[in-house]
């Protein structure tokens, strides 16, 4: 579903992402881990077509995302770490707007909005303006918008920002459910416990290079200790 | 088409703008509407009076009058175009909404079109109001409302659209070539291009030379004297826009229709070219803009510990912070550079220009016009750079409010340097203003005093509105300085400028009548000082109150 081939991004003499190759298959939940400044967000921005790679390719569902971005983005949902929301629109208006951008038809839209807003428990807030939402409520709305068009690939930068324990649990459930339905999920996180709870595979990036990749099954014990040990060993 | 949904959402957002607190919103709206109405009426009256004076009393003839109109429209064209470059850069390329839209499956050209319309409406609203009022004043004198109505639709609006399209095209090309040359070089090139073309146009159409040339045909000065037009003028849409009014007023329907057709065709062609270029280059230009933004983030900087030994006080630290934030923001430095170049060109012109006119009224009017233009430059600088200062503090309000810093000092760190800078600019402009006139030395003290006063009054005045209309959510200085509140502050400042200009006119007419033998009365200068002081204290009141607003 997502394939990165020798993905490199340079800013002058500085290499932010260096020759990263990886595949995320349908149903995979890929945890992209690494210290601050390692190149996670730059990689994610190239996947979301917000930055153009210096070399290499990003392929989404068989489509080169930088050759045919509009086509590729039909299968993608991107949730940034600081998502943009129209403060003056209501939650409902925002979801309707997003659905139109994905060319969803009327019936499909109503059903989907009802479903995702109930899942993320934003229904009572839908008629309020977004400027009245708390940070957690905003994150719920953004996640609901991301799930709205049943994407084949969801790319999430730090998904747990602002979520309360209930919201975090809902997120995990939904991610597992979406993956169970064949959606590929690529997310960055600093929470190793989240990676343990939901990811099927993890990769660690350090100083712009992918230095480690493993499936969770390959990690010994409950996974998190091994992952923590590996992470500290590779990034310290 | 998704563009329809995009535009629909944008229009809805435009309608909902600023509705967070009803009472405050209502007060702001009423104040804005009243200010707009007063300003529109003033513009109407001034244009109607100026037209009557030039045509009836000064008898410059309809041809020359419309050539002056062409000159004014060219300046408007350049201003709108430059404003659109800046607003489009922050709205179309460096904007969180543009980033969000790029993550959705929308054609880049549709994003560009919706954002272009957004920035066009945002940056041109005041110009449209101003021109509409001016055209009404024109129609008021000539008594032809139909011409005014048709002129707005077929001449002025297409002209404004053309200017905005030129700005967007220039911006797309700058970002396109910034792959090969640095963005600084490209921006410098554009700045020189605009400054050069404005300078050349004004030189080519020197009103004094044109006046002398037209007067050779006296008394047939209402006739179309196209033979006097420099051929290069045909390339300026503003020329055809003014021609429409000339032909329509003189009853030449074919000439008017042809001129309107040219203006509309130019606007349509430029819009088409812009969309075609956007279709081809916008995605790439967007990536270039983002690449440049990220490049700055990772660029190697000097040793951070080199500054460790510096022991700066709170006040100096605040000043240093604001200075660094200013010089490191390209959209700020670019616009500042353009305005400084324009002021430089204007100063050079003043020192070289010689105005020897026999009529005392016209000489005083010319001096007052120069004074008013000087003030307008100071007002422009104040609205563009001083007005946003309080709103920009929004990003670090959490820090300022939780630190042991007096908010009054934060306020002083913003306003005081601006006042110092603008009083220097005002004084230099005031010193240069009398140079084109005979016996100019006697005018210098008065002119400098008014320049100094403007340097205190105008930044203080815009800060009052910067505080009253503060918007801590908007992070972009260009958008803040194009906002509703900024427009109101501009209008009020222009109102004050008109009052000061009329005082200057009254004071200098006696001086010119006496051929410089009776000195200009400076005894009232203390009133200016009091006005400046009052504005400063009001600015402090509104500014500090804004900084104390609940977050």
Short mmCIF file of N, CA and C in Angstrom, two decimals, chain A residues 94-220:
data_model
loop_
_atom_site.label_atom_id
_atom_site.label_comp_id
_atom_site.label_asym_id
_atom_site.label_seq_id
_atom_site.Cartn_x
_atom_site.Cartn_y
_atom_site.Cartn_z
N UNK A 94 -17.21 21.04 8.89
CA UNK A 94 -15.84 20.62 8.55
C UNK A 94 -15.86 19.22 7.94
N UNK A 95 -16.59 18.31 8.58
CA UNK A 95 -16.64 16.94 8.06
C UNK A 95 -17.29 16.91 6.67
N UNK A 96 -18.32 17.72 6.49
CA UNK A 96 -18.97 17.78 5.17
C UNK A 96 -17.99 18.28 4.11
N UNK A 97 -17.22 19.31 4.50
CA UNK A 97 -16.24 19.88 3.57
C UNK A 97 -15.22 18.81 3.16
N UNK A 98 -14.70 18.10 4.15
CA UNK A 98 -13.70 17.06 3.86
C UNK A 98 -14.31 15.99 2.95
N UNK A 99 -15.58 15.61 3.24
CA UNK A 99 -16.20 14.56 2.43
C UNK A 99 -16.33 15.00 0.97
N UNK A 100 -16.62 16.28 0.77
CA UNK A 100 -16.74 16.79 -0.61
C UNK A 100 -15.40 16.72 -1.32
N UNK A 101 -14.32 16.98 -0.58
CA UNK A 101 -12.99 16.96 -1.19
C UNK A 101 -12.63 15.55 -1.66
N UNK A 102 -13.21 14.57 -0.98
CA UNK A 102 -12.97 13.18 -1.39
C UNK A 102 -14.07 12.67 -2.32
N UNK A 103 -14.87 13.59 -2.82
CA UNK A 103 -15.95 13.28 -3.78
C UNK A 103 -16.93 12.23 -3.26
N UNK A 104 -17.24 12.29 -1.98
CA UNK A 104 -18.22 11.33 -1.45
C UNK A 104 -19.62 11.83 -1.80
N UNK A 105 -20.52 10.90 -2.09
CA UNK A 105 -21.88 11.35 -2.45
C UNK A 105 -22.74 11.55 -1.20
N UNK A 106 -23.91 12.12 -1.37
CA UNK A 106 -24.76 12.53 -0.25
C UNK A 106 -25.05 11.45 0.78
N UNK A 107 -25.57 10.31 0.32
CA UNK A 107 -25.95 9.25 1.26
C UNK A 107 -24.75 8.69 1.98
N UNK A 108 -23.72 8.46 1.18
CA UNK A 108 -22.48 7.89 1.71
C UNK A 108 -21.92 8.82 2.80
N UNK A 109 -22.00 10.13 2.52
CA UNK A 109 -21.46 11.12 3.44
C UNK A 109 -22.20 11.09 4.78
N UNK A 110 -23.54 11.14 4.70
CA UNK A 110 -24.33 11.17 5.94
C UNK A 110 -24.04 9.94 6.79
N UNK A 111 -24.04 8.79 6.15
CA UNK A 111 -23.78 7.55 6.88
C UNK A 111 -22.42 7.56 7.53
N UNK A 112 -21.41 7.97 6.75
CA UNK A 112 -20.03 7.96 7.25
C UNK A 112 -19.85 8.95 8.40
N UNK A 113 -20.43 10.14 8.23
CA UNK A 113 -20.28 11.16 9.29
C UNK A 113 -20.92 10.65 10.58
N UNK A 114 -22.11 10.08 10.44
CA UNK A 114 -22.79 9.56 11.63
C UNK A 114 -21.90 8.50 12.31
N UNK A 115 -21.35 7.62 11.48
CA UNK A 115 -20.56 6.51 12.03
C UNK A 115 -19.29 7.00 12.74
N UNK A 116 -18.50 7.83 12.01
CA UNK A 116 -17.21 8.23 12.62
C UNK A 116 -17.40 9.17 13.81
N UNK A 117 -18.44 9.99 13.74
CA UNK A 117 -18.62 10.92 14.86
C UNK A 117 -19.12 10.18 16.11
N UNK A 118 -19.85 9.09 15.88
CA UNK A 118 -20.25 8.29 17.05
C UNK A 118 -19.07 7.53 17.60
N UNK A 119 -18.27 6.99 16.71
CA UNK A 119 -17.08 6.24 17.17
C UNK A 119 -16.17 7.13 18.02
N UNK A 120 -15.91 8.34 17.52
CA UNK A 120 -14.98 9.24 18.25
C UNK A 120 -15.72 10.16 19.24
N UNK A 121 -16.99 9.90 19.43
CA UNK A 121 -17.81 10.60 20.43
C UNK A 121 -17.77 12.12 20.26
N UNK A 122 -17.92 12.56 19.04
CA UNK A 122 -17.99 14.01 18.80
C UNK A 122 -19.40 14.46 18.41
N UNK A 123 -20.33 13.49 18.33
CA UNK A 123 -21.69 13.82 17.86
C UNK A 123 -22.30 15.01 18.61
N UNK A 124 -22.25 15.04 19.96
CA UNK A 124 -22.90 16.18 20.64
C UNK A 124 -22.25 17.53 20.32
N UNK A 125 -21.04 17.50 19.80
CA UNK A 125 -20.33 18.74 19.53
C UNK A 125 -20.42 19.18 18.07
N UNK A 126 -21.02 18.34 17.24
CA UNK A 126 -20.94 18.60 15.80
C UNK A 126 -21.53 19.93 15.36
N UNK A 127 -22.55 20.41 16.07
CA UNK A 127 -23.13 21.69 15.60
C UNK A 127 -22.42 22.90 16.20
N UNK A 128 -21.44 22.67 17.08
CA UNK A 128 -20.70 23.82 17.64
C UNK A 128 -19.54 24.20 16.74
N UNK A 129 -19.14 25.46 16.86
CA UNK A 129 -17.98 25.91 16.09
C UNK A 129 -16.69 25.29 16.65
N UNK A 130 -15.75 25.04 15.78
CA UNK A 130 -14.51 24.37 16.19
C UNK A 130 -13.73 25.22 17.20
N UNK A 131 -13.87 26.53 17.11
CA UNK A 131 -13.14 27.40 18.05
C UNK A 131 -13.53 27.13 19.50
N UNK A 132 -14.69 26.48 19.71
CA UNK A 132 -15.13 26.16 21.07
C UNK A 132 -14.63 24.80 21.55
N UNK A 133 -13.94 24.06 20.68
CA UNK A 133 -13.50 22.70 21.05
C UNK A 133 -12.26 22.74 21.93
N UNK A 134 -12.16 21.75 22.81
CA UNK A 134 -10.91 21.58 23.57
C UNK A 134 -9.90 20.90 22.64
N UNK A 135 -8.64 20.83 23.09
CA UNK A 135 -7.61 20.23 22.22
C UNK A 135 -7.94 18.76 21.93
N UNK A 136 -8.39 18.05 22.97
CA UNK A 136 -8.71 16.64 22.79
C UNK A 136 -9.86 16.46 21.80
N UNK A 137 -10.85 17.34 21.90
CA UNK A 137 -12.02 17.27 21.01
C UNK A 137 -11.59 17.55 19.56
N UNK A 138 -10.66 18.47 19.41
CA UNK A 138 -10.14 18.77 18.06
C UNK A 138 -9.48 17.52 17.47
N UNK A 139 -8.65 16.86 18.31
CA UNK A 139 -7.94 15.69 17.84
C UNK A 139 -8.93 14.59 17.45
N UNK A 140 -10.01 14.46 18.24
CA UNK A 140 -11.04 13.47 17.91
C UNK A 140 -11.67 13.80 16.56
N UNK A 141 -11.95 15.08 16.36
CA UNK A 141 -12.59 15.51 15.11
C UNK A 141 -11.67 15.22 13.92
N UNK A 142 -10.37 15.52 14.10
CA UNK A 142 -9.41 15.30 13.01
C UNK A 142 -9.32 13.81 12.69
N UNK A 143 -9.31 12.98 13.72
CA UNK A 143 -9.25 11.53 13.50
C UNK A 143 -10.52 11.05 12.82
N UNK A 144 -11.67 11.62 13.23
CA UNK A 144 -12.94 11.26 12.59
C UNK A 144 -12.89 11.63 11.10
N UNK A 145 -12.35 12.83 10.82
CA UNK A 145 -12.25 13.28 9.42
C UNK A 145 -11.32 12.36 8.63
N UNK A 146 -10.28 11.88 9.30
CA UNK A 146 -9.32 11.00 8.62
C UNK A 146 -9.94 9.66 8.25
N UNK A 147 -10.88 9.20 9.07
CA UNK A 147 -11.50 7.88 8.83
C UNK A 147 -12.70 7.98 7.88
N UNK A 148 -13.14 9.20 7.64
CA UNK A 148 -14.41 9.46 6.95
C UNK A 148 -14.54 8.74 5.62
N UNK A 149 -13.51 8.78 4.81
CA UNK A 149 -13.65 8.24 3.44
C UNK A 149 -13.06 6.84 3.31
N UNK A 150 -12.94 6.17 4.45
CA UNK A 150 -12.39 4.81 4.48
C UNK A 150 -11.12 4.71 3.65
N UNK A 151 -10.06 5.43 4.07
CA UNK A 151 -8.84 5.47 3.26
C UNK A 151 -8.10 4.13 3.27
N UNK A 152 -7.26 3.95 2.30
CA UNK A 152 -6.47 2.70 2.25
C UNK A 152 -5.16 2.87 3.00
N UNK A 153 -4.77 4.13 3.19
CA UNK A 153 -3.54 4.40 3.94
C UNK A 153 -3.78 5.59 4.87
N UNK A 154 -3.48 5.40 6.13
CA UNK A 154 -3.59 6.53 7.07
C UNK A 154 -2.19 6.84 7.60
N UNK A 155 -1.81 8.11 7.48
CA UNK A 155 -0.49 8.53 7.96
C UNK A 155 -0.73 9.50 9.12
N UNK A 156 -0.21 9.15 10.27
CA UNK A 156 -0.49 9.96 11.46
C UNK A 156 0.80 10.36 12.15
N UNK A 157 0.93 11.66 12.39
CA UNK A 157 2.09 12.18 13.11
C UNK A 157 1.67 12.41 14.56
N UNK A 158 2.21 11.68 15.48
CA UNK A 158 1.90 11.79 16.92
C UNK A 158 0.39 11.78 17.19
N UNK A 159 -0.22 10.62 17.10
CA UNK A 159 -1.69 10.56 17.20
C UNK A 159 -2.26 10.87 18.57
N UNK A 160 -1.47 10.69 19.63
CA UNK A 160 -2.06 10.77 20.97
C UNK A 160 -2.07 12.18 21.56
N UNK A 161 -1.57 13.17 20.81
CA UNK A 161 -1.50 14.53 21.34
C UNK A 161 -2.89 15.00 21.78
N UNK A 162 -3.03 15.30 23.05
CA UNK A 162 -4.27 15.90 23.55
C UNK A 162 -5.39 14.93 23.85
N UNK A 163 -5.20 13.63 23.58
CA UNK A 163 -6.30 12.69 23.81
C UNK A 163 -6.33 12.25 25.28
N UNK A 164 -7.55 12.18 25.84
CA UNK A 164 -7.67 11.65 27.20
C UNK A 164 -7.63 10.11 27.12
N UNK A 165 -7.55 9.41 28.27
CA UNK A 165 -7.41 7.95 28.22
C UNK A 165 -8.51 7.27 27.40
N UNK A 166 -9.74 7.80 27.52
CA UNK A 166 -10.85 7.20 26.78
C UNK A 166 -10.64 7.40 25.27
N UNK A 167 -10.25 8.62 24.92
CA UNK A 167 -10.00 8.95 23.51
C UNK A 167 -8.86 8.10 22.96
N UNK A 168 -7.81 7.91 23.78
CA UNK A 168 -6.66 7.13 23.36
C UNK A 168 -7.07 5.68 23.12
N UNK A 169 -7.91 5.17 24.00
CA UNK A 169 -8.37 3.78 23.85
C UNK A 169 -9.21 3.63 22.58
N UNK A 170 -10.09 4.62 22.34
CA UNK A 170 -10.92 4.59 21.13
C UNK A 170 -10.02 4.60 19.89
N UNK A 171 -9.00 5.47 19.94
CA UNK A 171 -8.08 5.56 18.80
C UNK A 171 -7.45 4.19 18.52
N UNK A 172 -6.95 3.57 19.58
CA UNK A 172 -6.29 2.27 19.40
C UNK A 172 -7.26 1.25 18.79
N UNK A 173 -8.48 1.23 19.33
CA UNK A 173 -9.49 0.28 18.82
C UNK A 173 -9.74 0.51 17.33
N UNK A 174 -9.87 1.80 16.98
CA UNK A 174 -10.20 2.13 15.60
C UNK A 174 -9.06 1.81 14.64
N UNK A 175 -7.85 2.03 15.14
CA UNK A 175 -6.69 1.72 14.30
C UNK A 175 -6.64 0.22 14.03
N UNK A 176 -6.89 -0.55 15.08
CA UNK A 176 -6.87 -2.02 14.92
C UNK A 176 -7.99 -2.46 13.96
N UNK A 177 -9.16 -1.82 14.15
CA UNK A 177 -10.31 -2.16 13.32
C UNK A 177 -10.04 -1.83 11.84
N UNK A 178 -9.48 -0.61 11.63
CA UNK A 178 -9.18 -0.19 10.26
C UNK A 178 -8.16 -1.12 9.63
N UNK A 179 -7.14 -1.49 10.41
CA UNK A 179 -6.12 -2.40 9.89
C UNK A 179 -6.74 -3.75 9.58
N UNK A 180 -7.67 -4.18 10.45
CA UNK A 180 -8.36 -5.45 10.22
C UNK A 180 -9.14 -5.43 8.91
N UNK A 181 -9.58 -4.25 8.52
CA UNK A 181 -10.32 -4.13 7.25
C UNK A 181 -9.39 -3.89 6.06
N UNK A 182 -8.10 -3.98 6.30
CA UNK A 182 -7.14 -3.89 5.20
C UNK A 182 -6.50 -2.53 5.01
N UNK A 183 -6.77 -1.59 5.91
CA UNK A 183 -6.12 -0.27 5.78
C UNK A 183 -4.69 -0.36 6.31
N UNK A 184 -3.77 0.28 5.60
CA UNK A 184 -2.39 0.34 6.08
C UNK A 184 -2.23 1.60 6.92
N UNK A 185 -1.54 1.48 8.04
CA UNK A 185 -1.38 2.65 8.91
C UNK A 185 0.10 2.90 9.17
N UNK A 186 0.48 4.13 8.97
CA UNK A 186 1.88 4.53 9.18
C UNK A 186 1.85 5.67 10.20
N UNK A 187 2.46 5.45 11.35
CA UNK A 187 2.38 6.54 12.35
C UNK A 187 3.71 6.72 13.08
N UNK A 188 3.93 7.97 13.47
CA UNK A 188 5.10 8.25 14.30
C UNK A 188 4.61 8.38 15.73
N UNK A 189 5.44 7.96 16.64
CA UNK A 189 5.09 8.16 18.05
C UNK A 189 6.35 8.11 18.90
N UNK A 190 6.24 8.78 20.03
CA UNK A 190 7.33 8.68 21.01
C UNK A 190 6.95 7.71 22.12
N UNK A 191 5.69 7.22 22.06
CA UNK A 191 5.23 6.33 23.12
C UNK A 191 5.47 4.88 22.71
N UNK A 192 6.45 4.28 23.34
CA UNK A 192 6.76 2.90 22.98
C UNK A 192 5.62 1.96 23.36
N UNK A 193 4.87 2.35 24.40
CA UNK A 193 3.74 1.50 24.82
C UNK A 193 2.66 1.49 23.74
N UNK A 194 2.49 2.61 23.06
CA UNK A 194 1.50 2.66 21.98
C UNK A 194 1.95 1.75 20.84
N UNK A 195 3.25 1.82 20.55
CA UNK A 195 3.78 0.96 19.49
C UNK A 195 3.54 -0.51 19.86
N UNK A 196 3.77 -0.84 21.12
CA UNK A 196 3.56 -2.22 21.58
C UNK A 196 2.08 -2.62 21.43
N UNK A 197 1.19 -1.69 21.85
CA UNK A 197 -0.25 -2.01 21.87
C UNK A 197 -0.86 -2.19 20.50
N UNK A 198 -0.44 -1.37 19.53
CA UNK A 198 -1.15 -1.42 18.25
C UNK A 198 -0.31 -1.81 17.04
N UNK A 199 0.99 -1.58 17.08
CA UNK A 199 1.77 -1.76 15.84
C UNK A 199 2.03 -3.24 15.54
N UNK A 200 2.07 -3.49 14.25
CA UNK A 200 2.46 -4.85 13.85
C UNK A 200 3.93 -4.85 13.44
N UNK A 201 4.40 -3.66 13.03
CA UNK A 201 5.82 -3.53 12.67
C UNK A 201 6.33 -2.19 13.18
N UNK A 202 7.63 -2.14 13.44
CA UNK A 202 8.22 -0.86 13.84
C UNK A 202 9.51 -0.61 13.07
N UNK A 203 9.82 0.65 12.91
CA UNK A 203 11.10 1.04 12.31
C UNK A 203 11.67 2.17 13.14
N UNK A 204 12.98 2.20 13.28
CA UNK A 204 13.61 3.28 14.06
C UNK A 204 14.50 4.09 13.13
N UNK A 205 14.30 5.40 13.16
CA UNK A 205 15.12 6.30 12.34
C UNK A 205 16.04 7.07 13.27
N UNK A 206 17.30 7.14 12.87
CA UNK A 206 18.26 7.91 13.68
C UNK A 206 19.17 8.68 12.72
N UNK A 207 19.36 9.95 13.00
CA UNK A 207 20.20 10.82 12.16
C UNK A 207 19.88 10.62 10.68
N UNK A 208 18.59 10.62 10.36
CA UNK A 208 18.04 10.57 9.00
C UNK A 208 18.13 9.20 8.31
N UNK A 209 18.66 8.20 8.99
CA UNK A 209 18.73 6.86 8.37
C UNK A 209 17.82 5.88 9.12
N UNK A 210 17.23 4.98 8.37
CA UNK A 210 16.44 3.92 9.00
C UNK A 210 17.43 2.88 9.52
N UNK A 211 17.53 2.77 10.84
CA UNK A 211 18.59 1.91 11.39
C UNK A 211 18.06 0.57 11.90
N UNK A 212 16.75 0.45 11.97
CA UNK A 212 16.20 -0.81 12.52
C UNK A 212 14.78 -1.02 12.02
N UNK A 213 14.46 -2.24 11.71
CA UNK A 213 13.09 -2.60 11.34
C UNK A 213 12.79 -3.98 11.86
N UNK A 214 11.59 -4.16 12.38
CA UNK A 214 11.24 -5.48 12.89
C UNK A 214 9.73 -5.59 12.99
N UNK A 215 9.25 -6.84 12.91
CA UNK A 215 7.83 -7.03 13.22
C UNK A 215 7.73 -7.19 14.73
N UNK A 216 6.57 -6.90 15.29
CA UNK A 216 6.44 -7.00 16.74
C UNK A 216 6.61 -8.45 17.19
N UNK A 217 6.22 -9.36 16.31
CA UNK A 217 6.35 -10.79 16.65
C UNK A 217 7.80 -11.18 16.87
N UNK A 218 8.69 -10.52 16.13
CA UNK A 218 10.11 -10.89 16.24
C UNK A 218 10.73 -10.44 17.55
N UNK A 219 10.06 -9.46 18.20
CA UNK A 219 10.62 -8.97 19.47
C UNK A 219 10.29 -9.96 20.57
N UNK A 220 11.26 -10.17 21.48
CA UNK A 220 11.05 -11.17 22.52
C UNK A 220 10.17 -10.62 23.65
#
